[in-house]
Amino acid sequence: MSVSLFDLFKVGLGPSSSHTVGPMKAGVRFGEALAAAGLLPRVAQVRAELFGSLALTGKGHATDSAVILGLAGHLPDKIDPDQVAPLLAGIAAEQSLPLAGAFPVPFVEARDLLFQMAETLPRHTNGLRFTAYDAEGGELLSRITYSVGGGFILDEAEFDQVAAARGPVLPFPFNSGAELLGMGMTSGLSIAQMVMANELALRPRAEVEEHLRRVWEAMQACVKRGLSTEGILPGGLRVKRRAPGLHRAMQRSLAANQPSPTLAFERASLYAIAVNEENACGGRVVTAPTNGAAGLIPAVLHYFKDCWPELAQEEKIFEFLLTATAIGSLFKTRASISGAEVGCQGEVGVACSMAAAGLAAALGGSNAQIENAAEIGMEHNLGLTCDPIAGLVQIPCIERNAMGAVKAINAAALALQGDGTHRVSLDQVIETMRQTGHDMMTKYKETAQGGLAVNVVAC
């Protein structure tokens, strides 16, 4: 079953889709479940427990803040990032939160938000358990939810339902790269055209185009903020925001007519750094397909706009994003886009593959060349671990997006220089990524217990 454009590209808050966006949505869902059962007026205490990777790196990924905001009824795509700190400060000062945005409930963070670092729930490493109690301490409702990457959340029962669900009949129900290429040959349509046809089977064209427009506008706004905002990133590592300084240096060299011979790649790196510094600060970003990899696709799109301004009209931007959707859908359904499940190959690696395919499409590549670009993009990210220092989405995450953007551009260039025939298929590299993630030691999968996270002193 193909994953929709609306699922893969979501506007939300940094710094993490799995550890911030997903848990916030889970908190909202629990409040909605209490409301639907008519239990909200009886709630005297609510408790949230974090397990596995959420517990181990939750502090650095703002999972605690996300859960509190979610329980208070705030969604990641609706809340104003500038209001996050005041809202959290008010809840802490009053030791009370408006459950589901309406019912004040006592809330003491040390008592009611627990990091169960020694436990992992059975379905996924990113597990949350919410429990509501009445005034006598009796349990009113308890729910387990998993944040499975890219902002997707599933309750326990939904795991089996998702596996069994058939969903609506789509005109192009591709489940593999080979099927996608075959359907393209039979129909004579591009990958972007087939994805659009699938989207139109679910909702009106105006709604699809408005979402594409909103995603691109949010990406541009995020780059603009990142290029102009100075300061130190939060969390204790004292990482200075570099994008404004890099941008000024680039502008000076261009004004002096002394552009660097690697200007195109430097631009892509700059845009990726700008977005991921915004992400690290909890700013508004587009999950594409995750927040940890949110800078990659905007960077390559801005590179495309800079280098081919005559081509980079709205139609081509849409073609890029629709093509990237097809590739992201294959990774989501056949492997994973969760760093806690398969390492950063599932985040930066997948985003690199998506961006390479999107750029190849925007530059006029055939379906075979696009599939080749996607394959190259992932092949050279296989085995990439997720080892954030201090559990923060900063080092190596920010630079990793910049490197991934450059790889995506090179992958598209290599693919467009060929005729689309190649030895390793996209399906084979997706399966390799899945197997590699399965074999990867847990400490290298978003736990801050291996790699750079333990070899660099976080102080």
Short mmCIF file of C-alpha atoms in Angstrom, two decimals:
data_model
loop_
_atom_site.label_atom_id
_atom_site.label_comp_id
_atom_site.label_asym_id
_atom_site.label_seq_id
_atom_site.Cartn_x
_atom_site.Cartn_y
_atom_site.Cartn_z
CA MET A 1 0.00 0.00 0.00
CA SER A 2 1.49 3.34 -1.06
CA VAL A 3 2.07 5.99 1.61
CA SER A 4 0.44 9.32 0.86
CA LEU A 5 2.19 12.60 0.21
CA PHE A 6 0.23 13.95 3.19
CA ASP A 7 1.84 11.35 5.44
CA LEU A 8 5.43 11.69 4.25
CA PHE A 9 5.55 15.49 4.18
CA LYS A 10 4.12 16.98 7.36
CA VAL A 11 4.61 20.48 8.76
CA GLY A 12 5.52 20.31 12.44
CA LEU A 13 7.98 21.20 15.19
CA GLY A 14 11.61 20.21 15.71
CA PRO A 15 13.74 18.57 16.78
CA SER A 16 12.47 15.05 16.05
CA SER A 17 9.56 13.50 14.18
CA SER A 18 9.68 10.27 16.18
CA HIS A 19 10.57 11.82 19.54
CA THR A 20 8.72 15.16 19.34
CA VAL A 21 6.01 15.14 16.66
CA GLY A 22 4.83 11.58 17.32
CA PRO A 23 4.69 11.85 21.14
CA MET A 24 2.84 15.17 20.92
CA LYS A 25 0.23 13.58 18.65
CA ALA A 26 0.05 10.61 21.02
CA GLY A 27 -0.72 12.93 23.95
CA VAL A 28 -3.49 14.59 21.95
CA ARG A 29 -4.90 11.20 21.00
CA PHE A 30 -5.03 10.09 24.65
CA GLY A 31 -6.94 13.24 25.59
CA GLU A 32 -9.36 12.59 22.74
CA ALA A 33 -9.86 8.99 23.93
CA LEU A 34 -10.72 10.24 27.42
CA ALA A 35 -13.15 12.75 25.94
CA ALA A 36 -14.80 10.13 23.71
CA ALA A 37 -15.31 7.85 26.73
CA GLY A 38 -16.80 10.71 28.77
CA LEU A 39 -14.01 10.36 31.35
CA LEU A 40 -12.39 13.81 31.26
CA PRO A 41 -14.40 15.28 34.20
CA ARG A 42 -13.35 12.35 36.41
CA VAL A 43 -9.58 12.57 35.76
CA ALA A 44 -7.61 13.60 38.86
CA GLN A 45 -4.16 12.53 37.62
CA VAL A 46 -2.58 11.61 34.31
CA ARG A 47 0.74 9.80 33.96
CA ALA A 48 2.95 9.36 30.91
CA GLU A 49 5.75 6.77 30.71
CA LEU A 50 8.44 6.70 28.03
CA PHE A 51 10.22 3.50 27.01
CA GLY A 52 13.19 2.42 24.89
CA SER A 53 14.73 5.07 22.68
CA LEU A 54 12.14 7.63 23.79
CA ALA A 55 13.38 7.26 27.36
CA LEU A 56 17.08 7.12 26.49
CA THR A 57 17.20 10.20 24.25
CA GLY A 58 13.91 11.86 25.12
CA LYS A 59 15.44 14.74 27.07
CA GLY A 60 17.67 15.76 24.17
CA HIS A 61 14.82 15.33 21.67
CA ALA A 62 12.28 17.36 23.71
CA THR A 63 10.01 14.34 24.17
CA ASP A 64 9.10 15.48 27.67
CA SER A 65 7.93 18.86 26.39
CA ALA A 66 6.10 17.24 23.47
CA VAL A 67 4.14 14.87 25.72
CA ILE A 68 3.09 17.68 28.06
CA LEU A 69 2.00 19.88 25.17
CA GLY A 70 0.12 16.99 23.56
CA LEU A 71 -1.76 16.20 26.75
CA ALA A 72 -2.66 19.89 26.88
CA GLY A 73 -4.27 19.54 23.45
CA HIS A 74 -1.61 21.07 21.18
CA LEU A 75 -0.75 19.59 17.77
CA PRO A 76 2.71 20.00 16.19
CA ASP A 77 1.42 21.59 12.98
CA LYS A 78 -0.85 24.06 14.79
CA ILE A 79 1.11 25.34 17.78
CA ASP A 80 3.15 28.53 17.44
CA PRO A 81 6.81 27.62 18.16
CA ASP A 82 7.25 30.93 19.98
CA GLN A 83 4.52 29.93 22.46
CA VAL A 84 6.07 26.59 23.44
CA ALA A 85 8.35 27.94 26.20
CA PRO A 86 5.69 30.18 27.83
CA LEU A 87 3.12 27.36 27.79
CA LEU A 88 5.52 24.90 29.40
CA ALA A 89 6.62 27.47 31.98
CA GLY A 90 3.00 28.12 32.93
CA ILE A 91 2.24 24.42 33.37
CA ALA A 92 5.36 23.93 35.50
CA ALA A 93 4.62 26.98 37.67
CA GLU A 94 0.99 26.06 38.28
CA GLN A 95 1.68 22.29 38.45
CA SER A 96 -1.48 21.86 36.42
CA LEU A 97 -2.21 21.26 32.76
CA PRO A 98 -5.43 21.68 30.75
CA LEU A 99 -6.01 18.05 29.76
CA ALA A 100 -7.29 17.91 26.17
CA GLY A 101 -7.06 21.69 26.24
CA ALA A 102 -10.02 22.01 28.58
CA PHE A 103 -9.93 20.20 31.95
CA PRO A 104 -7.33 21.37 34.52
CA VAL A 105 -5.54 18.38 36.03
CA PRO A 106 -2.72 18.46 38.62
CA PHE A 107 0.57 17.70 36.90
CA VAL A 108 3.96 17.42 38.59
CA GLU A 109 6.52 16.50 35.95
CA ALA A 110 8.84 14.54 38.26
CA ARG A 111 5.91 12.39 39.38
CA ASP A 112 3.76 12.20 36.25
CA LEU A 113 6.30 11.95 33.40
CA LEU A 114 8.54 8.92 33.83
CA PHE A 115 11.55 7.84 31.75
CA GLN A 116 11.66 4.02 31.95
CA MET A 117 15.20 3.71 30.59
CA ALA A 118 15.64 0.05 31.41
CA GLU A 119 12.47 -1.10 29.64
CA THR A 120 11.38 -1.46 26.02
CA LEU A 121 7.81 -2.26 25.00
CA PRO A 122 7.34 -5.23 22.66
CA ARG A 123 6.09 -3.65 19.45
CA HIS A 124 8.67 -0.88 18.85
CA THR A 125 11.52 0.82 20.67
CA ASN A 126 9.63 4.16 20.69
CA GLY A 127 6.88 3.32 23.17
CA LEU A 128 4.64 5.48 25.39
CA ARG A 129 2.07 4.50 27.99
CA PHE A 130 -0.57 6.97 29.17
CA THR A 131 -2.71 6.28 32.24
CA ALA A 132 -5.50 8.39 33.75
CA TYR A 133 -6.65 7.98 37.37
CA ASP A 134 -9.67 9.18 39.32
CA ALA A 135 -9.59 10.96 42.70
CA GLU A 136 -9.38 7.64 44.56
CA GLY A 137 -6.40 6.48 42.50
CA GLY A 138 -8.44 4.07 40.43
CA GLU A 139 -7.40 3.57 36.83
CA LEU A 140 -9.82 5.14 34.34
CA LEU A 141 -8.02 4.47 31.08
CA SER A 142 -4.59 3.26 29.96
CA ARG A 143 -3.23 3.30 26.41
CA ILE A 144 0.06 2.26 24.81
CA THR A 145 1.12 4.14 21.70
CA TYR A 146 4.20 3.73 19.52
CA SER A 147 5.92 6.51 17.57
CA VAL A 148 7.19 4.55 14.59
CA GLY A 149 9.13 7.24 12.71
CA GLY A 150 8.31 10.22 10.54
CA GLY A 151 5.63 11.41 12.95
CA PHE A 152 3.53 8.26 12.43
CA ILE A 153 1.91 6.84 15.57
CA LEU A 154 0.17 3.50 16.15
CA ASP A 155 -1.72 2.16 19.14
CA GLU A 156 -1.14 -1.50 19.96
CA ALA A 157 -4.25 -2.73 18.14
CA GLU A 158 -3.39 -0.66 15.07
CA PHE A 159 -0.25 -2.67 14.31
CA ASP A 160 -2.35 -5.66 13.27
CA GLN A 161 -4.98 -3.46 11.63
CA VAL A 162 -2.37 -1.71 9.49
CA ALA A 163 -0.94 -5.03 8.37
CA ALA A 164 -4.39 -6.28 7.38
CA ALA A 165 -5.80 -3.03 5.99
CA ARG A 166 -6.36 -2.79 2.26
CA GLY A 167 -7.45 0.83 2.04
CA PRO A 168 -9.01 2.43 -1.04
CA VAL A 169 -8.30 1.06 -4.50
CA LEU A 170 -5.58 3.15 -6.12
CA PRO A 171 -4.96 3.38 -9.87
CA PHE A 172 -1.25 2.62 -9.33
CA PRO A 173 -0.90 0.41 -6.21
CA PHE A 174 2.86 -0.15 -6.45
CA ASN A 175 4.59 -2.08 -3.67
CA SER A 176 8.09 -2.21 -5.12
CA GLY A 177 10.39 -0.27 -7.39
CA ALA A 178 9.98 -2.95 -10.05
CA GLU A 179 6.20 -2.56 -9.95
CA LEU A 180 6.53 1.21 -10.14
CA LEU A 181 8.73 0.99 -13.24
CA GLY A 182 6.43 -1.62 -14.81
CA MET A 183 3.34 0.50 -14.26
CA GLY A 184 5.15 3.45 -15.79
CA MET A 185 6.04 1.46 -18.90
CA THR A 186 2.48 0.19 -19.27
CA SER A 187 0.78 3.54 -18.69
CA GLY A 188 3.36 5.81 -20.29
CA LEU A 189 3.22 8.02 -17.19
CA SER A 190 6.04 9.45 -15.13
CA ILE A 191 6.48 8.49 -11.48
CA ALA A 192 5.15 11.90 -10.41
CA GLN A 193 2.06 11.49 -12.59
CA MET A 194 1.31 8.07 -11.10
CA VAL A 195 1.70 9.38 -7.54
CA MET A 196 -0.60 12.30 -8.35
CA ALA A 197 -3.19 9.87 -9.74
CA ASN A 198 -3.05 7.92 -6.47
CA GLU A 199 -3.46 11.12 -4.45
CA LEU A 200 -6.46 12.15 -6.58
CA ALA A 201 -8.12 8.84 -5.72
CA LEU A 202 -8.06 9.99 -2.08
CA ARG A 203 -8.88 13.72 -2.27
CA PRO A 204 -9.57 16.60 -4.71
CA ARG A 205 -6.77 18.04 -6.84
CA ALA A 206 -7.11 21.45 -5.18
CA GLU A 207 -6.41 19.88 -1.78
CA VAL A 208 -3.37 17.99 -3.07
CA GLU A 209 -1.92 21.06 -4.74
CA GLU A 210 -2.57 23.19 -1.67
CA HIS A 211 -0.65 20.71 0.48
CA LEU A 212 2.27 20.67 -1.96
CA ARG A 213 2.24 24.46 -1.95
CA ARG A 214 2.12 24.61 1.85
CA VAL A 215 5.05 22.16 2.15
CA TRP A 216 7.22 24.17 -0.25
CA GLU A 217 6.31 27.47 1.43
CA ALA A 218 7.18 26.02 4.86
CA MET A 219 10.52 24.75 3.55
CA GLN A 220 11.37 28.17 2.11
CA ALA A 221 10.33 29.96 5.30
CA CYS A 222 12.48 27.61 7.36
CA VAL A 223 15.54 28.23 5.18
CA LYS A 224 14.97 31.99 5.41
CA ARG A 225 14.77 31.88 9.22
CA GLY A 226 17.82 29.65 9.45
CA LEU A 227 19.92 31.96 7.29
CA SER A 228 19.12 35.02 9.39
CA THR A 229 18.92 33.75 12.98
CA GLU A 230 22.06 33.96 15.11
CA GLY A 231 22.69 32.35 18.47
CA ILE A 232 23.58 29.19 20.36
CA LEU A 233 21.60 25.99 19.95
CA PRO A 234 19.79 24.83 23.11
CA GLY A 235 20.64 21.72 25.09
CA GLY A 236 24.05 22.31 26.65
CA LEU A 237 26.52 21.49 23.85
CA ARG A 238 26.95 25.23 23.16
CA VAL A 239 26.85 24.68 19.40
CA LYS A 240 26.89 28.01 17.57
CA ARG A 241 24.50 28.51 14.67
CA ARG A 242 26.69 28.64 11.56
CA ALA A 243 24.23 29.27 8.73
CA PRO A 244 24.11 33.10 9.02
CA GLY A 245 27.92 33.40 8.99
CA LEU A 246 28.28 30.95 6.10
CA HIS A 247 25.62 32.87 4.21
CA ARG A 248 27.37 36.22 4.70
CA ALA A 249 30.69 34.77 3.54
CA MET A 250 29.04 33.36 0.41
CA GLN A 251 27.37 36.69 -0.36
CA ARG A 252 30.71 38.50 -0.01
CA SER A 253 32.46 36.16 -2.42
CA LEU A 254 29.66 36.52 -4.97
CA ALA A 255 29.68 40.32 -4.64
CA ALA A 256 33.44 40.32 -5.26
CA ASN A 257 32.92 38.08 -8.29
CA GLN A 258 35.06 35.42 -6.64
CA PRO A 259 32.69 32.45 -6.35
CA SER A 260 34.08 29.21 -5.00
CA PRO A 261 34.59 26.41 -7.56
CA THR A 262 32.36 24.28 -5.31
CA LEU A 263 29.67 26.97 -4.97
CA ALA A 264 26.76 24.74 -5.96
CA PHE A 265 27.56 22.16 -3.30
CA GLU A 266 28.30 24.87 -0.74
CA ARG A 267 24.86 26.33 -1.35
CA ALA A 268 23.17 22.98 -0.81
CA SER A 269 25.15 22.46 2.40
CA LEU A 270 24.24 25.95 3.62
CA TYR A 271 20.52 25.40 3.10
CA ALA A 272 20.62 22.02 4.85
CA ILE A 273 22.47 23.50 7.83
CA ALA A 274 20.00 26.41 8.02
CA VAL A 275 17.02 24.05 8.22
CA ASN A 276 18.55 21.68 10.72
CA GLU A 277 19.67 24.47 13.01
CA GLU A 278 16.04 25.61 13.03
CA ASN A 279 15.01 22.03 13.74
CA ALA A 280 17.45 21.80 16.65
CA CYS A 281 15.83 24.91 18.15
CA GLY A 282 12.32 23.45 17.97
CA GLY A 283 11.35 25.60 15.00
CA ARG A 284 8.78 24.96 12.29
CA VAL A 285 10.11 22.40 9.80
CA VAL A 286 8.74 19.91 7.30
CA THR A 287 9.12 16.27 8.26
CA ALA A 288 10.69 14.91 5.07
CA PRO A 289 10.48 12.03 5.80
CA THR A 290 11.75 12.70 9.37
CA ASN A 291 12.83 15.77 11.33
CA GLY A 292 16.36 14.44 11.76
CA ALA A 293 16.63 14.55 7.95
CA ALA A 294 14.42 17.62 7.45
CA GLY A 295 17.13 19.73 5.81
CA LEU A 296 17.98 17.47 2.92
CA ILE A 297 15.04 17.85 0.54
CA PRO A 298 14.69 21.63 1.10
CA ALA A 299 18.42 22.01 0.42
CA VAL A 300 18.28 20.13 -2.87
CA LEU A 301 15.12 21.99 -3.91
CA HIS A 302 16.83 25.34 -3.20
CA TYR A 303 19.90 24.14 -5.12
CA PHE A 304 17.58 23.32 -8.04
CA LYS A 305 15.96 26.76 -7.81
CA ASP A 306 19.36 28.52 -7.72
CA CYS A 307 20.97 26.60 -10.56
CA TRP A 308 17.95 26.20 -12.88
CA PRO A 309 15.76 29.24 -12.13
CA GLU A 310 14.04 28.97 -15.51
CA LEU A 311 12.96 25.40 -14.71
CA ALA A 312 12.15 25.76 -11.02
CA GLN A 313 8.53 26.82 -11.40
CA GLU A 314 5.72 25.45 -9.25
CA GLU A 315 5.01 22.57 -11.60
CA LYS A 316 8.58 21.29 -11.32
CA ILE A 317 8.62 21.73 -7.54
CA PHE A 318 5.47 19.60 -7.38
CA GLU A 319 7.05 17.00 -9.68
CA PHE A 320 10.09 16.82 -7.38
CA LEU A 321 7.96 16.31 -4.25
CA LEU A 322 5.59 13.78 -5.86
CA THR A 323 8.53 11.74 -7.14
CA ALA A 324 10.19 11.85 -3.74
CA THR A 325 6.91 10.62 -2.24
CA ALA A 326 7.05 7.43 -4.30
CA ILE A 327 10.57 6.64 -3.10
CA GLY A 328 9.81 7.48 0.53
CA SER A 329 6.72 5.29 0.36
CA LEU A 330 8.79 2.29 -0.74
CA PHE A 331 11.25 2.71 2.12
CA LYS A 332 8.43 3.24 4.64
CA THR A 333 6.52 0.12 3.60
CA ARG A 334 9.42 -2.21 2.73
CA ALA A 335 11.93 -1.22 5.42
CA SER A 336 11.73 1.73 7.85
CA ILE A 337 12.25 5.48 8.19
CA SER A 338 12.87 5.29 11.94
CA GLY A 339 16.37 5.98 13.26
CA ALA A 340 15.46 4.06 16.41
CA GLU A 341 14.66 1.03 14.26
CA VAL A 342 17.34 1.01 11.52
CA GLY A 343 19.76 3.84 12.34
CA CYS A 344 20.29 7.06 10.42
CA GLN A 345 20.33 5.20 7.10
CA GLY A 346 16.55 5.20 7.58
CA GLU A 347 16.48 8.99 8.03
CA VAL A 348 19.28 10.82 6.20
CA GLY A 349 19.73 7.83 3.89
CA VAL A 350 16.07 7.74 2.88
CA ALA A 351 15.91 11.53 2.51
CA CYS A 352 19.00 11.39 0.28
CA SER A 353 17.37 8.75 -1.89
CA MET A 354 14.14 10.75 -2.09
CA ALA A 355 15.96 13.99 -2.94
CA ALA A 356 18.10 12.32 -5.61
CA ALA A 357 15.00 10.91 -7.27
CA GLY A 358 13.16 14.22 -7.04
CA LEU A 359 16.04 16.16 -8.59
CA ALA A 360 16.46 13.62 -11.39
CA ALA A 361 12.75 13.95 -12.17
CA ALA A 362 12.80 17.76 -12.10
CA LEU A 363 15.73 17.74 -14.52
CA GLY A 364 13.83 15.60 -17.01
CA GLY A 365 15.06 12.13 -16.11
CA SER A 366 13.24 9.00 -17.23
CA ASN A 367 11.59 6.70 -14.71
CA ALA A 368 14.56 4.34 -15.00
CA GLN A 369 17.04 7.17 -14.36
CA ILE A 370 14.98 8.34 -11.37
CA GLU A 371 14.99 4.83 -9.88
CA ASN A 372 18.74 4.66 -10.47
CA ALA A 373 19.27 8.01 -8.69
CA ALA A 374 17.23 6.80 -5.71
CA GLU A 375 19.26 3.59 -5.56
CA ILE A 376 22.58 5.45 -5.63
CA GLY A 377 21.38 7.81 -2.92
CA MET A 378 20.74 4.97 -0.48
CA GLU A 379 23.56 2.65 -1.54
CA HIS A 380 26.13 5.10 -0.18
CA ASN A 381 24.34 5.63 3.11
CA LEU A 382 24.02 1.94 4.02
CA GLY A 383 25.05 1.26 7.61
CA LEU A 384 24.75 4.88 8.73
CA THR A 385 24.26 4.85 12.50
CA CYS A 386 22.17 7.16 14.66
CA ASP A 387 24.47 8.30 17.49
CA PRO A 388 23.53 11.86 18.53
CA ILE A 389 25.84 13.38 21.14
CA ALA A 390 23.93 14.03 24.39
CA GLY A 391 20.79 12.79 22.63
CA LEU A 392 20.49 16.14 20.84
CA VAL A 393 19.62 16.44 17.16
CA GLN A 394 22.75 18.54 16.55
CA ILE A 395 26.01 16.59 16.27
CA PRO A 396 26.41 14.85 13.85
CA CYS A 397 22.84 15.41 12.59
CA ILE A 398 23.16 18.94 11.20
CA GLU A 399 26.29 18.32 9.12
CA ARG A 400 24.98 14.90 8.16
CA ASN A 401 22.09 16.62 6.36
CA ALA A 402 24.56 18.81 4.48
CA MET A 403 26.61 15.79 3.40
CA GLY A 404 23.44 13.94 2.41
CA ALA A 405 22.27 16.84 0.23
CA VAL A 406 25.57 16.81 -1.67
CA LYS A 407 25.32 13.05 -2.10
CA ALA A 408 21.77 13.41 -3.46
CA ILE A 409 22.88 15.95 -6.08
CA ASN A 410 25.76 13.73 -7.14
CA ALA A 411 23.51 10.66 -7.26
CA ALA A 412 21.08 12.46 -9.58
CA ALA A 413 23.96 13.66 -11.78
CA LEU A 414 25.42 10.16 -12.09
CA ALA A 415 22.03 8.66 -12.92
CA LEU A 416 21.25 11.30 -15.55
CA GLN A 417 24.57 10.60 -17.27
CA GLY A 418 23.44 7.00 -17.87
CA ASP A 419 20.44 5.49 -19.62
CA GLY A 420 18.83 4.06 -16.49
CA THR A 421 20.30 0.57 -16.69
CA HIS A 422 22.31 -0.43 -13.65
CA ARG A 423 23.37 -3.56 -11.75
CA VAL A 424 21.80 -2.95 -8.31
CA SER A 425 18.07 -2.24 -8.19
CA LEU A 426 16.29 0.09 -5.79
CA ASP A 427 14.41 -2.90 -4.37
CA GLN A 428 17.67 -4.69 -3.64
CA VAL A 429 19.15 -1.69 -1.84
CA ILE A 430 15.95 -1.19 0.20
CA GLU A 431 16.08 -4.81 1.31
CA THR A 432 19.77 -4.43 2.13
CA MET A 433 18.99 -1.37 4.24
CA ARG A 434 16.27 -3.30 6.09
CA GLN A 435 18.61 -6.22 6.80
CA THR A 436 21.43 -3.90 7.86
CA GLY A 437 19.12 -2.09 10.26
CA HIS A 438 17.96 -5.39 11.72
CA ASP A 439 21.56 -6.51 12.26
CA MET A 440 22.77 -3.17 13.64
CA MET A 441 23.47 -3.19 17.37
CA THR A 442 20.82 -1.39 19.40
CA LYS A 443 23.33 1.07 20.85
CA TYR A 444 23.76 2.58 17.36
CA LYS A 445 20.04 3.19 16.89
CA GLU A 446 19.10 6.51 18.55
CA THR A 447 19.97 5.50 22.10
CA ALA A 448 23.01 7.79 22.65
CA GLN A 449 24.78 4.66 23.98
CA GLY A 450 27.26 4.13 21.12
CA GLY A 451 29.36 5.81 18.46
CA LEU A 452 30.01 9.54 18.74
CA ALA A 453 27.57 9.74 21.63
CA VAL A 454 30.00 7.92 23.93
CA ASN A 455 33.33 8.93 22.37
CA VAL A 456 32.76 12.69 22.59
CA VAL A 457 32.41 14.22 26.05
CA ALA A 458 29.14 16.17 26.08
CA CYS A 459 30.21 19.19 28.14
#
